[in-house]
Coordinates of C-alpha atoms in Angstrom, one line a residue:
Chain A
X769 CA 8.6 2.5 13.6
X770 CA 12.1 1.3 12.9
X771 CA 13.8 -0.3 15.7
X772 CA 17.5 -1.6 15.1
X773 CA 19.2 -3.6 17.8
X774 CA 22.5 -5.3 18.3
X775 CA 23.1 -5.1 14.5
X776 CA 26.6 -6.3 13.4
X777 CA 28.2 -6.8 9.8
X778 CA 31.3 -8.4 9.3
X779 CA 33.0 -8.9 5.9
X780 CA 35.3 -11.7 6.4
X781 CA 37.6 -10.4 9.3
X782 CA 36.5 -6.8 9.0
X783 CA 33.9 -5.6 11.4
X784 CA 31.9 -2.8 9.3
X785 CA 29.2 -2.6 11.9
X786 CA 29.3 -3.5 15.8
X787 CA 26.5 -3.6 18.2
X788 CA 24.5 -0.6 16.6
X789 CA 21.1 0.0 18.1
X790 CA 18.9 3.1 17.5
X791 CA 15.4 3.4 16.6
X792 CA 13.4 5.8 14.2
X793 CA 9.9 7.2 15.3
X794 CA 6.9 7.7 13.0
X795 CA 7.2 11.1 10.9
X796 CA 10.6 11.9 12.1
X797 CA 13.5 13.2 10.2
X798 CA 16.6 11.1 11.4
X799 CA 20.3 11.8 10.1
X800 CA 23.1 9.5 10.4
X801 CA 26.6 11.0 10.3
X802 CA 29.9 9.9 10.8
X803 CA 33.4 10.0 9.0
X804 CA 34.0 7.9 5.8
X805 CA 34.3 4.4 6.5
X806 CA 32.1 4.7 9.7
X807 CA 29.6 2.1 8.3
X808 CA 26.8 4.6 7.1
X809 CA 26.0 3.0 3.8
X810 CA 26.7 -0.4 5.2
X811 CA 23.9 0.3 7.6
X812 CA 21.4 1.3 4.8
X813 CA 22.4 -1.7 2.8
X814 CA 21.5 -3.9 5.7
X815 CA 18.3 -2.1 6.4
X816 CA 17.3 -2.1 2.7
X817 CA 18.1 -5.8 2.3
X818 CA 21.1 -5.4 -0.1
X819 CA 23.3 -7.0 2.4
X820 CA 22.4 -9.6 5.1
X821 CA 23.4 -8.7 8.6
X822 CA 25.8 -10.9 10.4
X823 CA 23.9 -10.6 13.7
X824 CA 21.2 -8.4 15.2
X825 CA 17.6 -7.4 14.6
X826 CA 15.6 -4.8 12.4
X827 CA 11.9 -4.4 12.9
X828 CA 9.6 -2.2 10.9
X829 CA 6.6 -1.5 13.0
X830 CA 7.3 -4.8 14.8
X831 CA 7.8 -6.8 11.6
X832 CA 11.3 -8.5 11.6
X833 CA 12.7 -7.8 8.4
X834 CA 16.7 -8.3 8.7
X835 CA 18.0 -10.6 6.3
X836 CA 14.9 -10.7 4.0
X837 CA 15.8 -10.0 0.4
X838 CA 15.4 -6.5 -0.7
X839 CA 12.1 -7.0 -2.7
X840 CA 10.4 -8.1 0.3
X841 CA 11.7 -5.4 2.3
X842 CA 10.6 -3.0 -0.5
X843 CA 7.2 -4.5 -0.1
X844 CA 7.2 -4.1 3.8
X845 CA 7.4 -0.2 3.1
X846 CA 11.1 1.0 3.0
X847 CA 12.2 2.9 -0.1
X848 CA 15.6 4.4 -0.8
X849 CA 17.5 6.4 -2.9
X850 CA 21.5 6.1 -3.8
X851 CA 24.4 7.9 -3.3
X852 CA 25.1 7.9 -7.1
X853 CA 21.5 8.3 -8.5
X854 CA 20.4 5.1 -9.9
X855 CA 17.7 6.1 -12.5
X856 CA 16.7 4.1 -15.4
X857 CA 18.2 5.8 -18.4
X858 CA 16.5 4.0 -21.1
X859 CA 13.2 5.1 -19.5
X860 CA 11.4 8.4 -19.5
X861 CA 11.2 10.3 -16.1
X862 CA 7.4 9.5 -16.1
X863 CA 8.2 5.8 -16.4
X864 CA 10.9 5.8 -13.7
X865 CA 8.4 7.4 -11.4
X866 CA 5.8 5.0 -12.4
X867 CA 7.9 2.0 -11.4
X868 CA 7.4 3.4 -7.7
X869 CA 3.6 2.5 -7.8
X870 CA 4.5 -0.8 -9.9
X871 CA 4.0 -3.3 -6.9
X872 CA 0.4 -2.2 -6.2
X873 CA -0.9 -3.5 -9.6
X874 CA -1.4 -7.0 -10.7
X875 CA -1.7 -7.0 -14.4
X876 CA -0.1 -10.3 -15.6
X877 CA 1.7 -11.3 -18.6
X878 CA -1.6 -12.8 -20.4
X879 CA -3.7 -9.7 -19.7
X880 CA -1.0 -7.1 -20.6
X881 CA -0.3 -9.0 -23.6
X882 CA -3.9 -9.0 -24.6
X883 CA -4.1 -5.2 -23.7
X884 CA -7.4 -6.2 -21.5
X885 CA -9.2 -3.1 -20.2
X886 CA -8.5 -3.6 -16.5
X887 CA -4.7 -3.3 -17.5
X888 CA -5.1 -0.1 -19.2
X889 CA -7.3 1.4 -16.2
X890 CA -4.2 0.1 -13.9
X891 CA -1.9 1.9 -16.2
X892 CA -3.9 5.1 -15.9
X893 CA -3.8 5.1 -12.1
X894 CA -0.1 4.5 -12.0
X895 CA 0.5 7.2 -14.3
X896 CA -1.6 9.6 -12.1
X897 CA 0.3 8.3 -9.0
X898 CA 3.7 9.0 -10.9
X899 CA 2.6 12.5 -12.1
X900 CA 1.5 13.5 -8.5
X901 CA 4.9 12.7 -7.2
X902 CA 6.9 14.2 -9.9
X903 CA 4.8 17.4 -9.4
X904 CA 5.8 17.0 -5.9
X905 CA 9.7 16.8 -6.8
X906 CA 9.1 19.8 -9.0
X907 CA 9.9 17.9 -12.3
X908 CA 6.3 17.3 -13.5
X909 CA 6.8 19.6 -16.4
X910 CA 9.6 17.6 -17.8
X911 CA 8.1 14.1 -17.2
X912 CA 8.4 12.9 -21.0
X913 CA 12.0 13.5 -21.2
X914 CA 14.4 10.7 -21.1
X915 CA 15.9 10.2 -17.9
X916 CA 19.6 10.1 -19.3
X917 CA 19.3 13.8 -20.2
X918 CA 19.0 15.1 -16.7
X919 CA 21.9 16.7 -14.7
X920 CA 22.7 15.0 -11.3
X921 CA 20.6 17.3 -9.2
X922 CA 17.3 16.5 -11.2
X923 CA 18.2 12.7 -11.3
X924 CA 17.9 12.9 -7.6
X925 CA 14.4 14.2 -7.8
X926 CA 13.5 11.5 -10.2
X927 CA 14.8 9.0 -7.4
X928 CA 12.9 10.9 -4.7
X929 CA 9.5 11.0 -6.9
X930 CA 10.0 7.2 -7.6
X931 CA 10.7 6.3 -4.0
X932 CA 7.7 8.2 -2.9
X933 CA 5.5 6.6 -5.4
X934 CA 6.1 3.5 -3.8
X935 CA 4.1 4.7 -1.1
X936 CA 6.7 3.4 1.4
X937 CA 6.4 4.3 5.3
X938 CA 10.0 4.9 5.8
X939 CA 12.8 6.3 3.1
X940 CA 16.5 6.0 3.3
X941 CA 18.2 8.7 1.6
X942 CA 22.1 8.1 1.2
X943 CA 23.9 11.5 0.7
X944 CA 21.2 13.1 -1.0
X945 CA 22.8 16.4 -1.0
X946 CA 26.2 15.0 -2.3
X947 CA 27.1 17.2 -5.6
X948 CA 24.4 19.7 -5.1
X949 CA 25.2 23.4 -5.1
X950 CA 23.9 25.7 -2.2
X951 CA 20.5 26.4 -3.8
X952 CA 19.8 22.9 -4.8
X953 CA 20.9 21.8 -1.2
X954 CA 18.4 24.5 0.2
X955 CA 15.6 23.1 -2.2
X956 CA 16.4 19.5 -1.1
X957 CA 16.1 20.4 2.3
X958 CA 12.6 21.8 1.8
X959 CA 11.6 18.6 0.0
X960 CA 12.9 16.4 2.7
X961 CA 10.8 18.6 5.2
X962 CA 7.8 18.2 2.8
X963 CA 8.6 14.3 2.6
X964 CA 8.2 14.2 6.4
X965 CA 5.1 16.4 6.6
X966 CA 3.5 14.0 4.2
X967 CA 3.6 11.5 6.9
X968 CA 6.8 9.5 5.5
X969 CA 9.6 8.9 7.9
X970 CA 12.9 9.8 6.7
X971 CA 16.5 8.3 7.5
X972 CA 19.1 10.1 5.7
X973 CA 23.0 9.9 5.6
X974 CA 24.8 13.3 4.8
X975 CA 28.3 14.9 5.2
X976 CA 27.0 18.6 4.9
X977 CA 26.8 19.4 8.6
X978 CA 24.7 22.3 8.4
X979 CA 22.3 20.7 5.9
X980 CA 21.9 17.7 8.6
X981 CA 21.9 19.9 11.6
X982 CA 19.1 22.3 10.3
X983 CA 17.1 19.4 9.1
X984 CA 17.1 16.4 11.3
X985 CA 14.9 15.9 14.4
X986 CA 17.3 13.4 15.6
X987 CA 21.2 12.4 14.7
X988 CA 22.9 9.2 15.0
X989 CA 26.6 9.2 15.1
X990 CA 28.6 6.3 13.9
X991 CA 32.3 6.2 14.4
X992 CA 34.4 3.0 13.0
X993 CA 31.2 0.9 12.9
X994 CA 30.0 1.6 16.2
X995 CA 27.2 4.0 17.5
X996 CA 28.9 6.9 18.9
X997 CA 26.1 9.0 19.9
X998 CA 22.5 9.8 19.3
X999 CA 20.5 12.8 20.1
X1000 CA 19.0 16.2 18.9
X1001 CA 21.3 18.3 16.6
X1002 CA 21.9 20.4 19.6
X1003 CA 23.0 17.8 21.9
X1004 CA 25.3 16.3 19.0
X1005 CA 26.9 19.7 18.2
X1006 CA 27.9 20.0 22.0
X1007 CA 28.8 16.4 22.8
X1008 CA 32.5 16.0 23.6
X1009 CA 32.7 12.5 22.0
X1010 CA 31.4 13.6 18.8
X1011 CA 33.9 16.6 18.7
X1012 CA 36.7 14.6 19.6
X1013 CA 36.0 12.1 17.1
X1014 CA 35.6 14.7 14.2
X1015 CA 38.5 16.8 15.0
X1016 CA 41.2 16.3 12.5
X1017 CA 39.2 13.7 10.6
X1018 CA 36.5 15.3 9.0
X1019 CA 36.7 18.7 7.1
X1020 CA 32.8 19.1 6.4
X1021 CA 32.0 20.6 9.9
Chain B
X96 CA -2.4 15.1 -35.5
X97 CA -5.1 14.6 -32.9
X98 CA -5.8 10.8 -33.9
X99 CA -1.9 10.5 -33.5
X100 CA -1.9 12.1 -30.3
X101 CA -4.9 9.8 -28.9
X102 CA -3.1 6.8 -30.2
X103 CA 0.0 7.7 -28.5
X104 CA -1.8 8.2 -25.1
X105 CA -3.1 4.7 -25.1
X106 CA -0.4 2.3 -26.3
X107 CA -2.9 -1.0 -26.8
X108 CA -4.8 1.2 -29.4
X109 CA -1.7 2.5 -31.1
X110 CA -0.2 -1.1 -31.5
X111 CA -3.7 -2.4 -32.7
X112 CA -3.7 0.3 -35.2
X113 CA 0.0 -0.4 -36.4
X114 CA -0.6 -4.1 -36.6
X115 CA -3.7 -4.0 -38.0
X116 CA -2.6 -1.7 -41.0
X117 CA 0.6 -4.0 -41.3
X118 CA -1.9 -7.2 -41.5
X119 CA -4.1 -5.5 -44.2
X120 CA -0.9 -4.7 -46.3
X121 CA 0.1 -8.4 -45.8
X122 CA -3.1 -9.9 -46.9
X123 CA -3.2 -7.6 -49.9
X124 CA 0.1 -9.0 -51.1
X125 CA -1.2 -12.1 -52.9
X126 CA -3.9 -10.1 -54.2
X127 CA -1.7 -7.5 -55.9
X128 CA 1.2 -10.0 -56.8
X129 CA -0.8 -13.0 -57.4
X130 CA 0.4 -16.5 -56.2
X131 CA 3.8 -17.7 -56.8
X132 CA 6.8 -19.5 -55.4
X133 CA 7.5 -16.2 -53.5
X134 CA 4.5 -17.1 -51.1
X135 CA 6.3 -20.1 -49.8
X136 CA 9.1 -17.7 -48.7
X137 CA 6.7 -15.3 -47.0
X138 CA 5.1 -18.3 -45.3
X139 CA 8.6 -19.2 -43.8
X140 CA 9.1 -15.4 -42.7
X141 CA 5.7 -15.5 -41.0
X142 CA 6.8 -18.9 -39.2
X143 CA 10.5 -17.8 -38.2
X144 CA 9.5 -14.3 -37.1
X145 CA 7.9 -16.2 -34.0
X146 CA 11.0 -17.4 -32.4
X147 CA 12.7 -14.0 -33.3
X148 CA 9.8 -12.1 -31.7
X149 CA 10.2 -14.3 -28.8
X150 CA 13.8 -13.9 -28.3
X151 CA 13.5 -10.1 -28.8
X152 CA 11.3 -10.1 -26.0
X153 CA 13.8 -11.8 -23.9
X154 CA 16.9 -10.2 -25.0
X155 CA 16.0 -6.9 -26.3
X156 CA 13.3 -6.2 -23.4
X157 CA 14.7 -8.0 -20.5
X158 CA 18.4 -8.0 -21.5
X159 CA 18.8 -11.8 -21.1
X160 CA 20.5 -13.9 -23.9
X161 CA 19.4 -17.4 -24.2
X162 CA 20.3 -20.0 -26.8
X163 CA 17.2 -22.1 -26.1
X164 CA 15.0 -20.9 -28.9
X165 CA 15.9 -23.4 -31.3
X166 CA 15.3 -26.0 -28.7
X167 CA 11.8 -24.7 -27.9
X168 CA 11.0 -24.3 -31.6
X169 CA 11.9 -28.2 -31.8
X170 CA 9.7 -28.9 -28.7
X171 CA 6.9 -27.3 -30.3
X172 CA 7.5 -28.9 -33.7
X173 CA 8.1 -32.4 -32.4
X174 CA 5.1 -32.0 -29.6
X175 CA 2.6 -31.0 -32.1
X176 CA 3.9 -33.5 -34.6
X177 CA 3.4 -36.6 -32.2
X178 CA 0.3 -35.4 -31.0
X179 CA -1.4 -35.0 -34.2
X180 CA 0.3 -37.7 -36.4
X181 CA 0.6 -40.4 -33.7
X182 CA -2.2 -39.4 -31.2
X183 CA -4.5 -38.2 -33.9
X184 CA -5.4 -34.6 -32.5
X185 CA -6.5 -31.9 -34.6
X186 CA -3.4 -29.8 -35.5
X187 CA -4.8 -26.8 -33.7
X188 CA -5.6 -28.9 -30.6
X189 CA -1.8 -30.2 -31.0
X190 CA -0.1 -26.8 -31.4
X191 CA -1.8 -25.5 -28.4
X192 CA -1.3 -28.7 -26.3
X193 CA 2.4 -28.7 -27.2
X194 CA 2.5 -25.1 -25.9
X195 CA 1.6 -26.4 -22.4
X196 CA 4.7 -28.8 -22.4
X197 CA 7.0 -25.6 -23.7
X198 CA 5.7 -23.4 -21.2
X199 CA 6.2 -26.1 -18.3
X200 CA 9.5 -27.0 -19.6
X201 CA 10.5 -23.2 -19.7
X202 CA 9.2 -22.5 -16.4
X203 CA 11.5 -25.2 -15.0
X204 CA 14.5 -24.2 -16.8
X205 CA 13.8 -20.6 -16.1
X206 CA 13.6 -21.0 -12.4
X207 CA 16.9 -22.6 -12.4
X208 CA 18.8 -20.8 -15.0
X209 CA 17.6 -17.3 -14.6
X210 CA 19.6 -16.8 -11.5
X211 CA 22.5 -16.8 -13.9
X212 CA 23.6 -13.6 -15.5
X213 CA 24.8 -12.8 -19.0
X214 CA 27.1 -15.3 -20.6
X215 CA 26.5 -17.9 -17.9
X216 CA 22.8 -18.0 -18.9
X217 CA 23.8 -18.4 -22.5
X218 CA 26.0 -21.3 -21.8
X219 CA 23.3 -22.8 -19.6
X220 CA 20.5 -22.3 -22.2
X221 CA 23.0 -23.9 -24.5
X222 CA 23.5 -26.9 -22.7
X223 CA 19.8 -27.4 -22.4
X224 CA 19.6 -27.0 -26.3
X225 CA 22.4 -29.8 -26.7
X226 CA 20.3 -32.2 -24.4
X227 CA 16.9 -31.5 -26.4
X228 CA 18.8 -32.3 -29.5
X229 CA 20.3 -35.5 -28.2
X230 CA 16.9 -36.5 -26.9
X231 CA 15.3 -36.0 -30.3
X232 CA 18.1 -38.0 -31.9
X233 CA 17.9 -40.9 -29.5
X234 CA 14.4 -41.3 -28.7
X235 CA 13.7 -43.0 -31.9
X236 CA 10.6 -44.7 -30.9
X237 CA 8.8 -41.5 -30.5
X238 CA 10.6 -38.9 -32.6
X239 CA 11.9 -41.1 -35.4
X240 CA 15.6 -40.5 -34.6
X241 CA 17.7 -39.2 -37.3
X242 CA 15.3 -39.9 -40.0
X243 CA 12.7 -37.5 -38.3
X244 CA 9.0 -37.8 -38.8
X245 CA 7.0 -37.6 -41.9
X246 CA 3.4 -37.3 -42.7
X247 CA 2.6 -34.5 -40.2
X248 CA -1.1 -33.4 -41.0
X249 CA -1.2 -29.8 -42.4
X250 CA -2.9 -27.1 -40.2
X251 CA -6.5 -27.0 -40.1
X252 CA -9.7 -27.7 -38.1
X253 CA -12.9 -29.7 -38.8
X254 CA -11.7 -31.3 -42.1
X255 CA -10.6 -27.9 -43.4
X256 CA -6.9 -28.2 -43.9
X257 CA -4.6 -25.6 -45.5
X258 CA -3.5 -27.3 -48.8
X259 CA -1.8 -24.7 -50.9
X260 CA 0.6 -21.8 -50.3
X261 CA -1.9 -19.1 -50.5
X262 CA -4.1 -20.8 -47.9
X263 CA -1.3 -21.4 -45.4
X264 CA -0.4 -17.8 -46.1
X265 CA -3.9 -16.5 -45.0
X266 CA -3.8 -18.7 -42.0
X267 CA -0.1 -18.1 -40.7
X268 CA 0.2 -14.4 -41.3
X269 CA -2.8 -13.4 -39.2
X270 CA -1.5 -15.7 -36.4
X271 CA 2.1 -14.1 -36.7
X272 CA 0.2 -10.6 -36.6
X273 CA -1.6 -11.4 -33.6
X274 CA 1.6 -12.6 -31.7
X275 CA 3.2 -9.5 -32.8
X276 CA 0.3 -7.4 -31.4
X277 CA 0.7 -9.4 -27.9
X278 CA 4.6 -8.9 -28.0
X279 CA 4.0 -5.2 -28.7
X280 CA 1.3 -4.7 -25.9
X281 CA 3.3 -6.6 -23.2
X282 CA 6.4 -4.4 -24.1
X283 CA 4.4 -1.2 -23.7
X284 CA 2.6 -2.4 -20.5
X285 CA 3.7 -2.1 -17.1
X286 CA 5.5 -5.7 -17.2
X287 CA 7.6 -4.3 -20.2
X288 CA 8.4 -1.3 -18.3
X289 CA 9.7 -3.5 -15.3
X290 CA 11.7 -5.7 -17.7
X291 CA 13.3 -2.7 -19.5
X292 CA 14.1 -1.5 -15.8
X293 CA 15.4 -5.2 -14.9
X294 CA 17.7 -4.9 -18.0
X295 CA 19.4 -1.8 -16.6
X296 CA 19.6 -2.6 -12.9
X297 CA 17.8 -5.4 -11.0
X298 CA 18.8 -4.5 -7.5
X299 CA 17.2 -1.1 -8.1
X300 CA 14.0 -2.6 -9.5
X301 CA 14.0 -5.1 -6.4
X302 CA 14.4 -2.3 -4.1
X303 CA 11.1 -0.9 -5.3
X304 CA 9.3 -4.0 -3.8
X305 CA 9.2 -5.7 -7.2
X306 CA 9.8 -9.4 -7.1
X307 CA 12.3 -9.6 -10.3
X308 CA 12.7 -13.4 -10.5
X309 CA 9.0 -13.6 -11.3
X310 CA 9.3 -11.4 -14.2
X311 CA 12.4 -12.9 -15.4
X312 CA 10.9 -16.3 -15.5
X313 CA 7.6 -15.0 -16.8
X314 CA 9.2 -13.4 -19.9
X315 CA 11.4 -16.6 -20.4
X316 CA 8.2 -18.7 -20.6
X317 CA 6.3 -16.4 -23.0
X318 CA 9.5 -15.9 -25.0
X319 CA 9.8 -19.7 -25.2
X320 CA 6.0 -20.3 -26.2
X321 CA 6.5 -17.8 -29.1
X322 CA 9.4 -20.1 -30.4
X323 CA 7.4 -23.3 -29.6
X324 CA 4.1 -22.0 -31.5
X325 CA 6.5 -21.0 -34.5
X326 CA 7.9 -24.8 -34.3
X327 CA 4.1 -26.1 -34.5
X328 CA 3.4 -23.9 -37.3
X329 CA 6.6 -25.2 -39.1
X330 CA 5.9 -28.9 -38.5
X331 CA 2.1 -28.4 -40.0
X332 CA 3.5 -26.4 -42.9
X333 CA 6.3 -28.5 -44.1
X334 CA 4.9 -31.9 -43.0
X335 CA 8.0 -33.2 -41.6
X336 CA 10.5 -32.7 -39.0
X337 CA 14.2 -33.8 -38.4
X338 CA 16.7 -32.9 -35.7
X339 CA 18.0 -30.2 -38.0
X340 CA 14.5 -28.4 -37.0
X341 CA 15.5 -26.0 -34.3
X342 CA 19.1 -27.2 -34.0
X343 CA 21.8 -25.0 -32.0
X344 CA 22.6 -23.5 -35.3
X345 CA 19.0 -22.3 -36.0
X346 CA 19.0 -20.8 -32.4
X347 CA 22.3 -18.8 -33.5
X348 CA 20.7 -17.8 -36.7
X349 CA 17.8 -16.3 -34.6
X350 CA 20.3 -14.4 -32.7
X351 CA 21.7 -13.3 -36.1
X352 CA 18.3 -12.2 -37.1
X353 CA 18.0 -9.9 -34.1
X354 CA 21.6 -8.4 -34.6
X355 CA 20.5 -7.7 -38.1
X356 CA 17.1 -6.2 -37.5
X357 CA 17.8 -4.8 -34.2
X358 CA 17.5 -6.2 -30.7
X359 CA 15.7 -3.3 -28.9
X360 CA 12.7 -3.2 -31.2
X361 CA 10.0 -5.7 -31.8
X362 CA 9.4 -4.7 -35.5
X363 CA 13.1 -5.3 -36.0
X364 CA 12.7 -9.2 -35.5
X365 CA 10.4 -9.0 -38.5
X366 CA 12.8 -7.1 -40.8
X367 CA 15.6 -9.3 -39.6
X368 CA 13.9 -12.4 -40.6
X369 CA 12.7 -11.1 -43.8
X370 CA 16.3 -10.0 -44.7
X371 CA 17.8 -13.3 -43.5
X372 CA 15.1 -15.5 -45.6
X373 CA 15.7 -13.4 -48.6
X374 CA 19.5 -13.8 -48.4
X375 CA 19.3 -17.5 -47.8
X376 CA 16.9 -17.7 -50.8
X377 CA 18.7 -15.5 -53.3
X378 CA 22.2 -16.6 -52.1
X379 CA 21.3 -20.1 -52.9
X380 CA 22.5 -19.5 -56.5
X381 CA 26.3 -19.0 -54.9
X382 CA 25.7 -22.3 -53.2
X383 CA 29.2 -22.5 -51.7
X384 CA 29.4 -18.8 -50.8
X385 CA 26.1 -18.4 -49.0
X386 CA 27.5 -18.5 -45.7
X387 CA 30.0 -15.9 -46.7
X388 CA 27.3 -13.7 -48.3
X389 CA 25.3 -13.8 -45.1
X390 CA 28.6 -13.2 -42.8
X391 CA 29.7 -10.2 -44.7
X392 CA 26.1 -9.0 -44.7
X393 CA 25.9 -9.2 -40.9
X394 CA 29.4 -7.7 -40.5
X395 CA 28.6 -4.9 -42.8
X396 CA 25.2 -4.1 -40.9
X397 CA 27.1 -4.2 -37.6
X398 CA 29.6 -1.8 -38.7
X399 CA 27.2 0.6 -40.0
X400 CA 24.3 0.3 -37.6
X401 CA 25.8 -1.3 -34.6
X402 CA 22.3 -1.6 -33.0
X403 CA 20.8 -3.2 -36.0
X404 CA 18.9 -2.1 -39.1
X405 CA 15.8 -0.9 -38.0
X406 CA 17.1 1.1 -34.8
X407 CA 19.8 2.3 -37.0
X408 CA 17.5 3.6 -40.0
X409 CA 15.4 5.4 -37.2
X410 CA 18.1 7.2 -35.8
X411 CA 19.3 8.1 -39.3
X412 CA 15.9 9.5 -40.1
X413 CA 15.8 11.5 -37.0
X414 CA 19.2 13.1 -37.5
X415 CA 18.2 14.0 -41.2
X416 CA 15.1 15.7 -39.8
X417 CA 17.0 17.5 -37.3
X418 CA 19.9 18.3 -39.7
X419 CA 17.2 19.8 -42.0
X420 CA 15.5 21.7 -39.3
X421 CA 18.6 23.4 -38.1

């Protein structure tokens, strides 16, 4: 469903990503790993439209999305969660999740200001949709709390609920397990599996090797901006190039 | 309690109930206190509340600071004045038509200027305000130049024109209340939610597939039309307009109003306007010290309630309640 070919990103003289190609199939959980500075987050920013690629092609179900503004890519069906959870702290948890489904409704300035009935029906649908995904993320019971009151782990669940409420085909998760303890990481793993079972494809970055290896169907390894290896967790764990690249550079394994 | 719960579940009903009660209270004021000079001041509060509400929507809700609300007040005032006094349209019609002009200009300005952020946006809208002031001063044939325009017909329809303060009071306060209701509904709708999110982090809102530029332009247009309607109501109340109507000083005073009343609550705009109008009026006796009194009041409020009077007082009440419960 996602096909990336000969993707390149240069920042001035620095090449952050070079000739990266891989694909993600429908319903898969795919992980991107690599040492710090390997270009993982840059790759996500290119797919999500936060950055424009210098060269290369990104296709979502055949539709070329490389270089489009992020709102267009969001509309095409890609949602994301961030390394530092980005919840709207002045909104409630429910309102955060309601923003996920926002793009499906059309109530304009005039009809919202006049409080016309159809905008109120829309609002009801938005709320139901948001509540469903908050339940899914296990935070349905605190939906009316302010998002600023939440610890890091739960902020991540808010982000997941919000991303799922967008109804996207593909969800990009940038280090979802960062800063979580073992129990929380296990819960998160279950949630990612449930996301994948619901039919949404997952592409995630993470440093926790056991987390990634137990979860992913396939792994892509980046090193210094280049594609080093790609394969099943088993293949990657036994790949000599990967072991060489990681030895002495990463302490997570 | 159950009534309150129902109202909280449906923001449109809650807003309607609040504004309805408020309007009833306002309409009872002349009945209880009789007529008098104070009505004149109350009418000004109803008029000036409109640009303040408009700016509150733009700044408080969407987090964009513009210094163009004086300019749109002036465009609304001059537009409606020219259409009614020179072209002979009824004041109601000219008020509405002038808003089309305001909306078109605001959409054009917004499309260009809202790409800018924070203080750049303020500077760009300030430049626009300067241009509007120059055009009004120089386009003598149309605007009367520095002398301004006299003889603008009073607000009214089909020969029923408001002629006394009490009549203006009963025409203008319902208009302001309806505009307040519109603003409150907008703020509690999906659009308000998107705008509050844009204030916090526009890139994240985009990543949810939401076209943020459209929302920013939209709220800028709505916000400017609030100022434009205020301008037209002003013109048809005082009967004349001059370049001082909606000057840059006026735009800054509107910002002061929000600093006083509180940026992040629409009701705060009303409180701020009431306070500034009262201060302006009662500090009049101290002529030379008027500006000082205004300034000192503003500084005092900012020191005690950095977020403005209304949010500050609400926080204070909450703390009291929590302290008592503990």
